Amino acid sequence: MSPAEAGSTVPTSPAPPAPSAPLTLRERRRAAAVQEILSAAEEHIGREGPHSLSLRAVARSLGMTVQALYHYFPSRDDLVTALITKAYDDLADAVQVAVDAVADPGLSRMVAAAEGYRRWAVANPERFQLIYGAPLRHYAAPTDGPTTQAVRRMSAIFERELFGGLTTQQLAAADIPPLSPALREELERLPPDGLGSLPPPAVAIILSAWGHMHGLVSLEVFGHTSFVDTHQAEIFRIAMHTMLADIHRRIPPADGAARARRPRP
Amino acid sequence: MSPAEAGSTVPTSPAPPAPSAPLTLRERRRAAAVQEILSAAEEHIGREGPHSLSLRAVARSLGMTVQALYHYFPSRDDLVTALITKAYDDLADAVQVAVDAVADPGLSRMVAAAEGYRRWAVANPERFQLIYGAPLRHYAAPTDGPTTQAVRRMSAIFERELFGGLTTQQLAAADIPPLSPALREELERLPPDGLGSLPPPAVAIILSAWGHMHGLVSLEVFGHTSFVDTHQAEIFRIAMHTMLADIHRRIPPADGAARARRPRP
DNA sequence: TGTACATCAGTGAACGCGCGTTCACTGATGTAC
DNA sequence: TGTACATCAGTGAACGCGCGTTCACTGATGTAC
């Protein structure tokens, strides 16, 4: 778990008077209670799957009555939103940690990021389902919620590790089928903190890579590749290495003589 | 819908006396009722999502009482199983139809298959979620169910379109990172009607390709790529074309002078 | 062709369950003076 | 330091709802003789 996690996802109803002031005893207890509720909910999801989540079950496992939960979350939907937000955050944390853990410069940080993604998903299959599976019954996700932020955080990591060291010119000249003018235009209109700072071909490539990584993990987590059993990590690693090499082969060397940072085995 | 569909997924409790004998009036009515129930259930899933499926809701939309459904399905689980089986079948049908529709030999049948997969998923997002999303609450999937069959049918299509015309030697020599002995052994032990007839590197490649295709479709169906909005079909097509070319580039030409069937633009 | 009987589709009534949410309350914790 | 008051965490009781499943039944359809 991330050190920054406590409090970051806490939906305290009225914001504390001074944001940076030290928390009072009551506030600390409240925050602890919120964490306890989230943990119990995650545990329940881990046992019964995301679609069995209910306030009553969470309350039961905490040894309290349901009504008490309403002091912390105005409704079930708000609890679900907090859980989804936290799952996105934890996943992004896991990816970041995996990237940071690469000491050997001969190893690919991009593959490490993908493996971090997979490892979190496999370790937390039900929470992965919570964010990437079918939406929960009756749950209406808040539009433009805080989840967007975690998603962007993660896509920024992948953008950096996949394209770091390459110039815009190189990326724009990537050897992929031509994009239609309408698509180019749409991709250029993306927000800069999304993928908008990349030239359109690079956006297409990163979406494709994201799909590739995500698809392999999804199939595994949802049990569709159980026939390869214990070797899914190896298949995943090979696929990601191959993907990375194929992507970099399609990106031309930088102008001039010197090549930019190239894919590593 | 496939012509072979009527009856193929019908879970009539006692099998009709002679399998190929013409159906009696009663049997035809029964089969029609089963189809009506499945349709109503699919419609309900389409409106409310797979996780809201309930016998009572289906009965309500048919204008009958719940209890009547128990004449056709012994329990909710059996209805769900029939729906999942039918979804797999319909998806496999859609892929097959898409492949068969390719008249121009200059077009890639593999890309057409992938586009058929995507198109069905986008047209039936909730049914796609039913088979590839989180399992339904309290639903215990039958082990070794008839779904396995449809999955194999589909993987056979992809196997044919991806590797058709290539020799075992070529596939075995595919240029991908070396597989561990344990993995090779496991892949060689797969059943022949699964992917067992392929050399291990080819199995790794097809799993990777499946993940790639499936991941892009999943992300779209579950709403995670809504920011590229209306152009997902184009991004998908480009990704699949690129994937196909990259795969074929890694497979060496056949022994002797003549090259086997090569990727088509 | 007629009749007795079996099969089947469907209903009415009821079961026990878990759910989210609301209301009025109690007692403990913290704050202002 | 003491006291009056506000805030807060939690409970008891209850609401209306939808769910899967069972039971005993009725009337229609089909079959055997």
Coordinates of C-alpha atoms (C1' of nucleotides) in Angstrom, one line a residue:
Chain A
M1 CA 0.0 0.0 0.0
S2 CA 1.1 3.5 -0.7
P3 CA 2.1 5.8 2.1
A4 CA 0.0 8.6 0.5
E5 CA -3.1 6.5 0.6
A6 CA -4.4 7.2 4.1
G7 CA -6.8 10.1 3.7
S8 CA -6.4 10.6 0.0
T9 CA -9.5 8.7 -0.8
V10 CA -11.4 9.6 2.3
P11 CA -14.8 11.1 1.5
T12 CA -15.2 13.0 4.7
S13 CA -18.4 14.9 4.4
P14 CA -17.4 18.4 5.6
A15 CA -13.9 19.2 4.7
P16 CA -11.7 19.8 7.8
P17 CA -11.3 23.5 8.5
A18 CA -7.6 23.9 7.6
P19 CA -6.5 21.3 5.1
S20 CA -2.9 21.1 6.4
A21 CA -3.6 21.6 10.1
P22 CA -2.9 18.5 12.2
L23 CA -5.9 16.3 12.6
T24 CA -7.8 16.4 15.9
L25 CA -8.4 13.2 17.8
R26 CA -11.9 12.9 16.4
E27 CA -10.8 13.5 12.9
R28 CA -8.1 10.8 13.2
R29 CA -10.6 8.4 14.6
R30 CA -13.0 9.2 11.8
A31 CA -10.3 8.6 9.2
A32 CA -9.4 5.3 10.9
A33 CA -13.0 4.2 10.8
V34 CA -13.2 5.1 7.1
Q35 CA -10.1 3.0 6.4
E36 CA -11.6 0.1 8.4
I37 CA -14.8 0.3 6.4
L38 CA -12.9 0.3 3.1
S39 CA -10.7 -2.6 4.2
A40 CA -13.7 -4.6 5.3
A41 CA -15.4 -3.8 2.0
E42 CA -12.3 -4.9 0.0
E43 CA -12.1 -8.0 2.0
H44 CA -15.7 -8.8 1.3
I45 CA -15.2 -8.1 -2.4
G46 CA -12.2 -10.4 -2.3
R47 CA -14.3 -13.2 -0.8
E48 CA -17.5 -12.8 -2.7
G49 CA -16.7 -10.8 -5.8
P50 CA -17.5 -7.2 -6.5
H51 CA -21.1 -7.8 -7.4
S52 CA -22.0 -9.1 -4.0
L53 CA -20.9 -6.0 -2.2
S54 CA -23.5 -4.7 0.2
L55 CA -23.5 -2.2 3.0
R56 CA -25.1 -4.7 5.3
A57 CA -22.4 -7.3 4.7
V58 CA -19.7 -4.8 5.4
A59 CA -21.4 -3.6 8.6
R60 CA -21.8 -7.2 9.7
S61 CA -18.1 -8.0 9.2
L62 CA -17.2 -4.9 11.3
G63 CA -19.6 -5.9 14.0
M64 CA -21.7 -2.8 13.7
T65 CA -25.1 -2.0 12.4
V66 CA -25.7 -0.8 8.9
Q67 CA -27.0 2.5 9.9
A68 CA -23.7 3.4 11.4
L69 CA -22.1 3.3 8.0
Y70 CA -24.3 6.2 7.0
H71 CA -22.1 8.4 9.2
Y72 CA -19.2 7.8 6.8
F73 CA -20.8 7.3 3.4
P74 CA -24.1 9.0 2.4
S75 CA -25.1 5.9 0.3
R76 CA -23.9 2.7 -1.1
D77 CA -22.9 4.4 -4.3
D78 CA -20.5 6.6 -2.5
L79 CA -18.8 3.6 -0.9
V80 CA -18.5 2.0 -4.3
T81 CA -17.0 5.1 -5.8
A82 CA -14.4 5.3 -3.0
L83 CA -13.5 1.6 -3.6
I84 CA -13.2 2.1 -7.3
T85 CA -11.1 5.2 -6.8
K86 CA -8.8 3.4 -4.4
A87 CA -8.5 0.4 -6.7
Y88 CA -7.3 2.6 -9.5
D89 CA -4.9 4.3 -7.2
D90 CA -3.5 1.1 -5.8
L91 CA -3.1 -0.3 -9.3
A92 CA -1.2 2.9 -10.4
D93 CA 0.9 2.7 -7.2
A94 CA 1.8 -0.9 -8.0
V95 CA 2.8 0.0 -11.5
Q96 CA 4.9 2.8 -10.3
V97 CA 6.6 0.7 -7.7
A98 CA 7.4 -2.0 -10.3
V99 CA 9.0 0.6 -12.5
D100 CA 11.0 2.2 -9.7
A101 CA 12.2 -1.3 -8.6
V102 CA 14.2 -1.7 -11.9
A103 CA 17.8 -1.2 -10.9
D104 CA 19.5 -3.0 -13.8
P105 CA 19.6 -0.5 -16.7
G106 CA 19.7 -3.6 -19.0
L107 CA 16.1 -4.5 -18.1
S108 CA 13.1 -2.9 -19.7
R109 CA 11.2 -0.6 -17.5
M110 CA 8.2 -0.8 -19.8
V111 CA 8.0 -4.6 -19.4
A112 CA 8.4 -4.1 -15.6
A113 CA 5.5 -1.7 -15.7
A114 CA 3.4 -4.2 -17.5
E115 CA 4.4 -7.0 -15.1
G116 CA 3.5 -4.7 -12.2
Y117 CA 0.1 -4.2 -13.8
R118 CA -0.4 -8.0 -14.2
R119 CA 0.9 -8.8 -10.8
W120 CA -1.5 -6.5 -9.1
A121 CA -4.4 -7.8 -11.1
V122 CA -3.6 -11.4 -10.3
A123 CA -3.1 -10.6 -6.6
N124 CA -6.4 -8.7 -6.5
P125 CA -8.6 -10.3 -9.1
E126 CA -11.9 -9.1 -7.7
R127 CA -10.7 -5.5 -7.3
F128 CA -9.5 -5.7 -10.9
Q129 CA -12.9 -6.9 -11.9
L130 CA -14.4 -4.0 -9.9
I131 CA -12.7 -1.5 -12.2
Y132 CA -12.4 -3.4 -15.4
G133 CA -15.4 -5.7 -15.3
A134 CA -19.1 -5.1 -15.9
P135 CA -20.4 -2.1 -13.9
L136 CA -22.1 -2.9 -10.6
R137 CA -25.9 -3.2 -10.5
H138 CA -27.6 0.1 -10.0
Y139 CA -24.3 1.8 -9.7
A140 CA -24.1 5.0 -11.6
A141 CA -20.4 6.1 -11.9
P142 CA -19.9 9.8 -11.3
T143 CA -18.9 11.4 -14.6
D144 CA -15.5 12.9 -14.6
G145 CA -14.8 11.3 -11.2
P146 CA -11.5 11.2 -9.5
T147 CA -10.8 7.9 -11.2
T148 CA -9.8 9.9 -14.3
Q149 CA -6.9 11.2 -12.4
A150 CA -5.5 7.8 -11.5
V151 CA -6.0 6.6 -15.0
R152 CA -4.0 9.5 -16.3
R153 CA -1.4 8.9 -13.8
M154 CA -1.0 5.4 -15.0
S155 CA -1.1 6.2 -18.7
A156 CA 1.6 8.8 -18.0
I157 CA 3.8 6.1 -16.7
F158 CA 3.3 3.9 -19.7
E159 CA 3.8 6.9 -22.0
R160 CA 7.1 7.7 -20.4
E161 CA 8.4 4.1 -20.4
L162 CA 7.2 3.3 -23.9
F163 CA 8.3 6.5 -25.6
G164 CA 10.9 8.0 -23.3
G165 CA 13.9 9.4 -25.2
L166 CA 12.1 9.4 -28.5
T167 CA 11.4 12.7 -30.3
T168 CA 8.1 13.9 -31.5
Q169 CA 9.4 13.7 -35.0
Q170 CA 10.3 10.1 -34.6
L171 CA 7.0 9.2 -33.1
A172 CA 5.1 11.1 -35.8
A173 CA 6.9 9.1 -38.4
A174 CA 6.1 5.7 -36.9
D175 CA 5.5 3.1 -39.5
I176 CA 1.9 2.2 -39.1
P177 CA -1.0 2.3 -41.5
P178 CA -2.1 5.9 -42.3
L179 CA -4.7 7.4 -40.0
S180 CA -7.8 9.0 -41.4
P181 CA -7.9 12.8 -41.1
A182 CA -10.8 12.7 -38.8
L183 CA -9.0 10.4 -36.4
R184 CA -5.8 12.4 -36.5
E185 CA -7.9 15.5 -35.7
E186 CA -9.6 13.8 -32.8
L187 CA -6.3 12.4 -31.4
E188 CA -4.7 15.9 -31.6
R189 CA -7.6 17.3 -29.6
L190 CA -6.9 15.1 -26.6
P191 CA -6.0 17.0 -23.4
P192 CA -2.3 17.4 -22.9
D193 CA -2.4 15.7 -19.5
G194 CA -4.1 12.8 -21.2
L195 CA -2.3 11.6 -24.3
G196 CA -2.7 14.9 -26.2
S197 CA 1.0 15.7 -26.2
L198 CA 1.8 12.8 -28.4
P199 CA 1.6 12.8 -32.2
P200 CA -1.4 10.8 -33.4
P201 CA 0.5 7.7 -34.5
A202 CA 2.0 7.4 -31.1
V203 CA -1.5 7.6 -29.5
A204 CA -2.7 4.8 -31.7
I205 CA 0.4 2.8 -30.7
I206 CA -0.1 3.3 -27.0
L207 CA -3.7 2.5 -27.2
S208 CA -2.9 -0.7 -29.0
A209 CA -0.2 -1.6 -26.5
W210 CA -2.6 -0.8 -23.6
G211 CA -5.2 -3.1 -25.1
H212 CA -2.6 -5.8 -25.6
M213 CA -1.4 -5.7 -22.1
H214 CA -4.8 -5.4 -20.6
G215 CA -6.3 -8.1 -22.7
L216 CA -3.8 -10.7 -21.6
V217 CA -4.3 -9.8 -18.0
S218 CA -8.1 -9.8 -18.4
L219 CA -8.2 -13.2 -19.9
E220 CA -6.1 -14.5 -17.1
V221 CA -8.0 -12.8 -14.3
F222 CA -11.3 -13.9 -15.7
G223 CA -10.1 -17.4 -16.0
H224 CA -10.1 -17.8 -19.8
T225 CA -6.6 -19.0 -20.0
S226 CA -6.6 -21.4 -17.2
F227 CA -5.4 -24.1 -19.6
V228 CA -1.9 -22.7 -19.5
D229 CA -2.2 -22.8 -15.8
T230 CA 1.0 -21.8 -14.0
H231 CA 2.9 -20.4 -16.9
Q232 CA 0.9 -17.3 -17.6
A233 CA 3.5 -15.0 -16.2
E234 CA 6.0 -16.3 -18.7
I235 CA 3.7 -16.1 -21.6
F236 CA 2.8 -12.6 -20.5
R237 CA 6.5 -11.6 -20.3
I238 CA 7.3 -13.0 -23.7
A239 CA 4.3 -11.2 -25.2
M240 CA 5.3 -7.9 -23.7
H241 CA 8.9 -8.2 -24.8
T242 CA 7.9 -9.1 -28.3
M243 CA 5.3 -6.2 -28.4
L244 CA 7.9 -3.8 -27.2
A245 CA 10.4 -4.8 -29.8
D246 CA 7.8 -4.7 -32.6
I247 CA 6.8 -1.2 -31.5
H248 CA 10.3 0.1 -31.5
R249 CA 11.0 -1.4 -34.8
R250 CA 8.3 0.7 -36.3
I251 CA 9.8 3.9 -34.9
P252 CA 12.5 5.3 -37.1
P253 CA 15.9 6.4 -35.7
A254 CA 16.3 10.0 -34.7
D255 CA 17.5 12.6 -37.3
G256 CA 21.2 12.7 -37.6
A257 CA 23.5 9.8 -36.9
A258 CA 23.0 9.0 -33.3
R259 CA 20.1 6.7 -32.4
A260 CA 17.9 7.6 -29.5
R261 CA 17.3 5.2 -26.7
R262 CA 16.4 1.9 -28.2
P263 CA 14.5 -1.1 -26.9
R264 CA 16.3 -3.3 -24.5
P265 CA 16.0 -7.1 -24.4
Chain B
M1 CA -28.6 -15.5 -35.8
S2 CA -27.4 -18.9 -36.9
P3 CA -29.8 -21.3 -38.5
A4 CA -28.5 -24.1 -36.4
E5 CA -29.3 -22.2 -33.2
A6 CA -32.9 -23.3 -32.6
G7 CA -32.7 -26.3 -30.4
S8 CA -29.0 -26.4 -30.1
T9 CA -28.9 -24.7 -26.8
V10 CA -32.3 -25.9 -25.6
P11 CA -32.0 -27.7 -22.2
T12 CA -35.1 -29.8 -22.6
S13 CA -35.3 -31.8 -19.5
P14 CA -36.0 -35.3 -20.9
A15 CA -34.4 -35.8 -24.3
P16 CA -36.9 -36.5 -27.1
P17 CA -37.4 -40.2 -27.8
A18 CA -35.8 -40.3 -31.2
P19 CA -33.2 -37.5 -31.7
S20 CA -33.8 -37.1 -35.4
A21 CA -37.5 -37.8 -35.4
P22 CA -39.7 -34.8 -36.4
L23 CA -40.8 -32.9 -33.4
T24 CA -44.4 -33.3 -32.1
L25 CA -46.6 -30.3 -31.8
R26 CA -46.0 -30.2 -28.1
E27 CA -42.2 -30.4 -28.5
R28 CA -42.3 -27.6 -31.0
R29 CA -44.3 -25.4 -28.7
R30 CA -41.9 -26.2 -25.9
A31 CA -38.9 -25.3 -28.0
A32 CA -40.6 -22.1 -29.0
A33 CA -41.3 -21.2 -25.4
V34 CA -37.7 -21.9 -24.5
Q35 CA -36.6 -19.6 -27.3
E36 CA -39.0 -16.9 -26.1
I37 CA -37.6 -17.2 -22.6
L38 CA -34.0 -16.9 -23.8
S39 CA -34.9 -13.9 -25.9
A40 CA -36.7 -12.2 -23.1
A41 CA -33.7 -12.8 -20.8
E42 CA -31.3 -11.5 -23.4
E43 CA -33.4 -8.4 -23.8
H44 CA -33.4 -7.9 -20.1
I45 CA -29.7 -8.3 -20.0
G46 CA -29.4 -5.8 -22.8
R47 CA -31.4 -3.3 -20.9
E48 CA -30.2 -3.8 -17.3
G49 CA -26.9 -5.5 -17.6
P50 CA -26.0 -9.1 -17.0
H51 CA -25.8 -8.7 -13.2
S52 CA -29.5 -7.7 -12.9
L53 CA -30.8 -10.9 -14.5
S54 CA -33.5 -12.5 -12.5
L55 CA -36.1 -15.1 -13.2
R56 CA -38.9 -12.8 -12.0
A57 CA -37.9 -10.0 -14.3
V58 CA -37.9 -12.4 -17.3
A59 CA -41.2 -13.9 -16.3
R60 CA -42.7 -10.4 -15.9
S61 CA -41.6 -9.3 -19.3
L62 CA -43.2 -12.4 -20.8
G63 CA -46.4 -11.8 -18.9
M64 CA -46.3 -15.0 -17.0
T65 CA -45.6 -16.0 -13.4
V66 CA -42.2 -17.0 -12.2
Q67 CA -43.2 -20.5 -11.4
A68 CA -44.0 -21.3 -15.0
L69 CA -40.3 -20.8 -15.9
Y70 CA -39.5 -23.8 -13.7
H71 CA -41.1 -26.0 -16.3
Y72 CA -38.3 -25.0 -18.7
F73 CA -35.3 -24.4 -16.5
P74 CA -34.8 -26.2 -13.2
S75 CA -33.2 -23.2 -11.6
R76 CA -31.8 -19.7 -12.3
D77 CA -28.3 -21.2 -12.8
D78 CA -29.5 -23.3 -15.7
L79 CA -31.0 -20.3 -17.4
V80 CA -27.7 -18.4 -17.0
T81 CA -25.7 -21.4 -18.3
A82 CA -28.0 -21.5 -21.4
L83 CA -27.5 -17.8 -21.9
I84 CA -23.8 -18.0 -21.6
T85 CA -23.6 -20.9 -24.0
K86 CA -25.7 -19.2 -26.5
A87 CA -23.6 -16.0 -26.2
Y88 CA -20.4 -18.0 -26.9
D89 CA -22.2 -19.6 -29.9
D90 CA -23.5 -16.4 -31.3
L91 CA -20.1 -14.8 -31.0
A92 CA -18.4 -17.7 -32.7
D93 CA -21.1 -17.5 -35.4
A94 CA -20.5 -13.8 -35.9
V95 CA -16.8 -14.4 -36.3
Q96 CA -17.4 -17.2 -38.8
V97 CA -19.8 -15.1 -40.8
A98 CA -17.3 -12.2 -40.9
V99 CA -14.6 -14.6 -42.2
D100 CA -16.9 -16.1 -44.8
A101 CA -17.9 -12.7 -46.0
V102 CA -14.5 -11.9 -47.2
A103 CA -14.7 -12.2 -51.0
D104 CA -11.7 -10.1 -52.1
P105 CA -8.6 -12.4 -51.6
G106 CA -6.5 -9.2 -51.2
L107 CA -8.1 -8.6 -47.8
S108 CA -7.0 -10.3 -44.6
R109 CA -9.4 -12.9 -43.4
M110 CA -7.7 -12.7 -40.0
V111 CA -8.5 -9.0 -39.7
A112 CA -12.0 -9.7 -40.8
A113 CA -12.4 -12.3 -38.0
A114 CA -11.1 -9.8 -35.5
E115 CA -13.5 -7.2 -36.8
G116 CA -16.3 -9.7 -36.5
Y117 CA -15.4 -10.3 -32.9
R118 CA -15.3 -6.6 -32.2
R119 CA -18.5 -5.9 -34.0
W120 CA -20.5 -8.5 -32.2
A121 CA -19.1 -7.2 -28.8
V122 CA -20.0 -3.6 -29.6
A123 CA -23.5 -4.6 -30.8
N124 CA -24.0 -6.8 -27.7
P125 CA -22.0 -5.2 -25.0
E126 CA -24.0 -6.7 -22.1
R127 CA -23.8 -10.2 -23.5
F128 CA -20.1 -9.7 -24.0
Q129 CA -19.9 -8.7 -20.4
L130 CA -21.9 -11.8 -19.5
I131 CA -19.2 -14.1 -20.9
Y132 CA -16.0 -12.0 -20.4
G133 CA -16.9 -9.9 -17.4
A134 CA -17.0 -10.7 -13.8
P135 CA -18.9 -13.9 -13.0
L136 CA -22.5 -13.5 -11.9
R137 CA -23.3 -13.5 -8.2
H138 CA -23.9 -16.9 -6.8
Y139 CA -23.5 -18.4 -10.2
A140 CA -21.3 -21.5 -10.3
A141 CA -20.3 -22.2 -13.8
P142 CA -20.5 -25.9 -14.7
T143 CA -17.0 -27.3 -15.1
D144 CA -16.2 -28.5 -18.6
G145 CA -19.5 -27.1 -19.8
P146 CA -20.6 -26.8 -23.4
T147 CA -19.0 -23.4 -23.5
T148 CA -15.7 -25.1 -23.9
Q149 CA -16.9 -26.3 -27.3
A150 CA -17.8 -22.8 -28.6
V151 CA -14.5 -21.4 -27.4
R152 CA -12.6 -24.1 -29.2
R153 CA -14.7 -23.5 -32.3
M154 CA -13.6 -19.8 -32.2
S155 CA -10.0 -20.5 -31.5
A156 CA -10.0 -22.9 -34.4
I157 CA -11.1 -20.1 -36.7
F158 CA -8.4 -17.8 -35.5
E159 CA -5.8 -20.6 -35.7
R160 CA -6.7 -21.2 -39.3
E161 CA -6.8 -17.6 -40.4
L162 CA -3.6 -16.7 -38.5
F163 CA -1.4 -19.6 -39.4
G164 CA -3.2 -21.1 -42.5
G165 CA -0.6 -22.1 -45.2
L166 CA 2.3 -22.1 -42.8
T167 CA 4.1 -25.3 -42.0
T168 CA 4.8 -26.7 -38.5
Q169 CA 8.5 -26.1 -39.1
Q170 CA 8.0 -22.5 -39.9
L171 CA 5.8 -22.0 -36.8
A172 CA 8.3 -23.8 -34.6
A173 CA 11.0 -21.5 -35.8
A174 CA 9.1 -18.3 -35.1
D175 CA 11.4 -15.6 -33.8
I176 CA 10.2 -15.0 -30.3
P177 CA 12.1 -15.2 -27.0
P178 CA 12.9 -18.8 -26.0
L179 CA 10.2 -20.6 -24.0
S180 CA 11.2 -22.4 -20.8
P181 CA 11.3 -26.2 -21.0
A182 CA 8.4 -26.4 -18.5
L183 CA 6.2 -24.1 -20.6
R184 CA 7.1 -25.9 -23.9
E185 CA 6.1 -29.2 -22.2
E186 CA 2.8 -27.7 -21.0
L187 CA 1.9 -26.3 -24.4
E188 CA 2.7 -29.6 -26.1
R189 CA 0.3 -31.3 -23.7
L190 CA -2.7 -29.3 -24.8
P191 CA -5.5 -31.3 -26.4
P192 CA -5.3 -31.5 -30.2
D193 CA -8.7 -30.0 -30.7
G194 CA -7.5 -27.1 -28.5
L195 CA -4.3 -25.6 -29.6
G196 CA -2.3 -28.7 -29.0
S197 CA -1.6 -29.3 -32.7
L198 CA 0.5 -26.2 -32.9
P199 CA 4.2 -26.0 -31.9
P200 CA 4.7 -24.2 -28.7
P201 CA 5.9 -20.8 -30.1
A202 CA 2.8 -20.7 -32.2
V203 CA 0.6 -21.2 -29.2
A204 CA 2.4 -18.4 -27.4
I205 CA 1.8 -16.2 -30.4
I206 CA -1.9 -17.0 -30.8
L207 CA -2.5 -16.4 -27.1
S208 CA -0.8 -13.1 -27.3
A209 CA -2.8 -12.2 -30.4
W210 CA -6.0 -13.3 -28.7
G211 CA -5.2 -11.1 -25.7
H212 CA -4.4 -8.2 -28.0
M213 CA -7.7 -8.4 -29.9
H214 CA -9.7 -9.1 -26.8
G215 CA -8.1 -6.3 -24.8
L216 CA -8.9 -3.6 -27.3
V217 CA -12.5 -4.9 -27.5
S218 CA -12.8 -5.1 -23.7
L219 CA -11.5 -1.7 -23.1
E220 CA -14.0 -0.3 -25.6
V221 CA -17.0 -2.3 -24.5
F222 CA -16.4 -1.5 -20.8
G223 CA -16.1 2.2 -21.7
H224 CA -12.4 2.8 -21.0
T225 CA -11.6 4.3 -24.3
S226 CA -14.5 6.5 -24.7
F227 CA -12.2 9.5 -25.2
V228 CA -11.5 8.3 -28.8
D229 CA -15.2 8.2 -29.2
T230 CA -16.3 7.3 -32.7
H231 CA -13.0 6.2 -34.1
Q232 CA -12.5 3.0 -32.2
A233 CA -13.2 0.9 -35.2
E234 CA -10.4 2.5 -37.1
I235 CA -7.9 2.2 -34.2
F236 CA -8.9 -1.4 -33.9
R237 CA -8.4 -2.1 -37.5
I238 CA -5.0 -0.4 -37.6
A239 CA -3.9 -2.3 -34.5
M240 CA -4.9 -5.6 -35.9
H241 CA -3.3 -5.0 -39.3
T242 CA -0.1 -4.0 -37.5
M243 CA -0.3 -7.0 -35.2
L244 CA -0.7 -9.4 -38.1
A245 CA 2.2 -7.9 -40.0
D246 CA 4.4 -8.1 -36.9
I247 CA 3.5 -11.7 -36.3
H248 CA 4.2 -12.8 -39.9
R249 CA 7.5 -11.0 -39.9
R250 CA 8.5 -13.2 -37.0
I251 CA 7.8 -16.4 -38.9
P252 CA 10.5 -17.5 -41.3
P253 CA 9.8 -18.4 -45.0
A254 CA 9.2 -22.0 -45.8
D255 CA 12.2 -24.3 -46.5
G256 CA 13.2 -24.1 -50.2
A257 CA 12.8 -21.1 -52.4
A258 CA 9.1 -20.4 -52.5
R259 CA 7.5 -18.5 -49.6
A260 CA 4.3 -19.7 -48.1
R261 CA 1.2 -17.5 -47.9
R262 CA 2.4 -14.2 -46.6
P263 CA 0.5 -11.4 -44.7
R264 CA -1.7 -9.3 -46.9
P265 CA -2.1 -5.6 -46.5
Chain C
dT1 C1' -64.8 -42.9 -33.1
dG2 C1' -65.1 -42.5 -28.2
dT3 C1' -63.3 -42.7 -23.7
dA4 C1' -60.1 -43.1 -19.8
dC5 C1' -55.8 -41.6 -18.5
dA6 C1' -51.1 -39.4 -18.5
dT7 C1' -48.6 -35.4 -19.4
dC8 C1' -47.9 -30.8 -19.4
dA9 C1' -48.2 -25.4 -19.0
dG10 C1' -49.6 -22.5 -16.1
dT11 C1' -51.5 -20.1 -11.6
dG12 C1' -52.3 -18.7 -6.5
dA13 C1' -50.4 -18.5 -2.2
dA14 C1' -46.7 -18.6 0.5
dC15 C1' -41.8 -19.3 2.6
dG16 C1' -37.6 -17.0 4.2
dC17 C1' -34.0 -14.0 2.9
dG18 C1' -31.1 -9.9 2.2
dC19 C1' -31.1 -5.5 0.6
dG20 C1' -30.8 0.2 1.0
dT21 C1' -32.6 3.7 3.5
dT22 C1' -35.1 6.5 7.1
dC23 C1' -36.3 7.9 11.8
dA24 C1' -36.1 8.8 16.5
dC25 C1' -33.1 7.9 20.2
dT26 C1' -28.8 7.5 23.5
dG27 C1' -24.5 8.1 25.3
dA28 C1' -19.8 9.6 24.7
dT29 C1' -16.6 13.1 23.0
dG30 C1' -15.1 17.5 22.3
dT31 C1' -15.6 22.8 22.7
dA32 C1' -16.7 27.6 24.4
dC33 C1' -17.0 30.4 28.0
Chain D
dT1 C1' -11.2 24.3 36.6
dG2 C1' -16.1 23.6 36.0
dT3 C1' -20.2 23.7 33.3
dA4 C1' -23.4 24.2 29.5
dC5 C1' -23.9 22.9 25.0
dA6 C1' -22.9 21.1 20.3
dT7 C1' -21.2 17.4 17.7
dC8 C1' -20.8 12.9 16.7
dA9 C1' -20.9 7.5 16.6
dG10 C1' -23.8 4.3 17.2
dT11 C1' -28.4 1.6 18.1
dG12 C1' -33.4 -0.2 17.8
dA13 C1' -37.2 -0.5 15.1
dA14 C1' -39.2 -0.3 10.9
dC15 C1' -40.3 0.6 5.8
dG16 C1' -41.0 -1.5 1.2
dC17 C1' -38.8 -4.1 -2.2
dG18 C1' -37.2 -8.0 -5.2
dC19 C1' -35.4 -12.3 -5.1
dG20 C1' -35.3 -17.9 -5.8
dT21 C1' -37.9 -21.7 -4.7
dT22 C1' -41.7 -24.9 -3.2
dC23 C1' -46.4 -26.7 -2.9
dA24 C1' -50.9 -27.9 -4.1
dC25 C1' -54.0 -26.9 -7.6
dT26 C1' -56.5 -26.4 -12.5
dG27 C1' -57.4 -26.8 -17.1
dA28 C1' -55.8 -27.9 -21.6
dT29 C1' -53.3 -31.0 -24.7
dG30 C1' -52.0 -35.4 -26.3
dT31 C1' -52.0 -40.7 -26.2
dA32 C1' -53.5 -45.7 -25.7
dC33 C1' -56.9 -48.7 -26.2

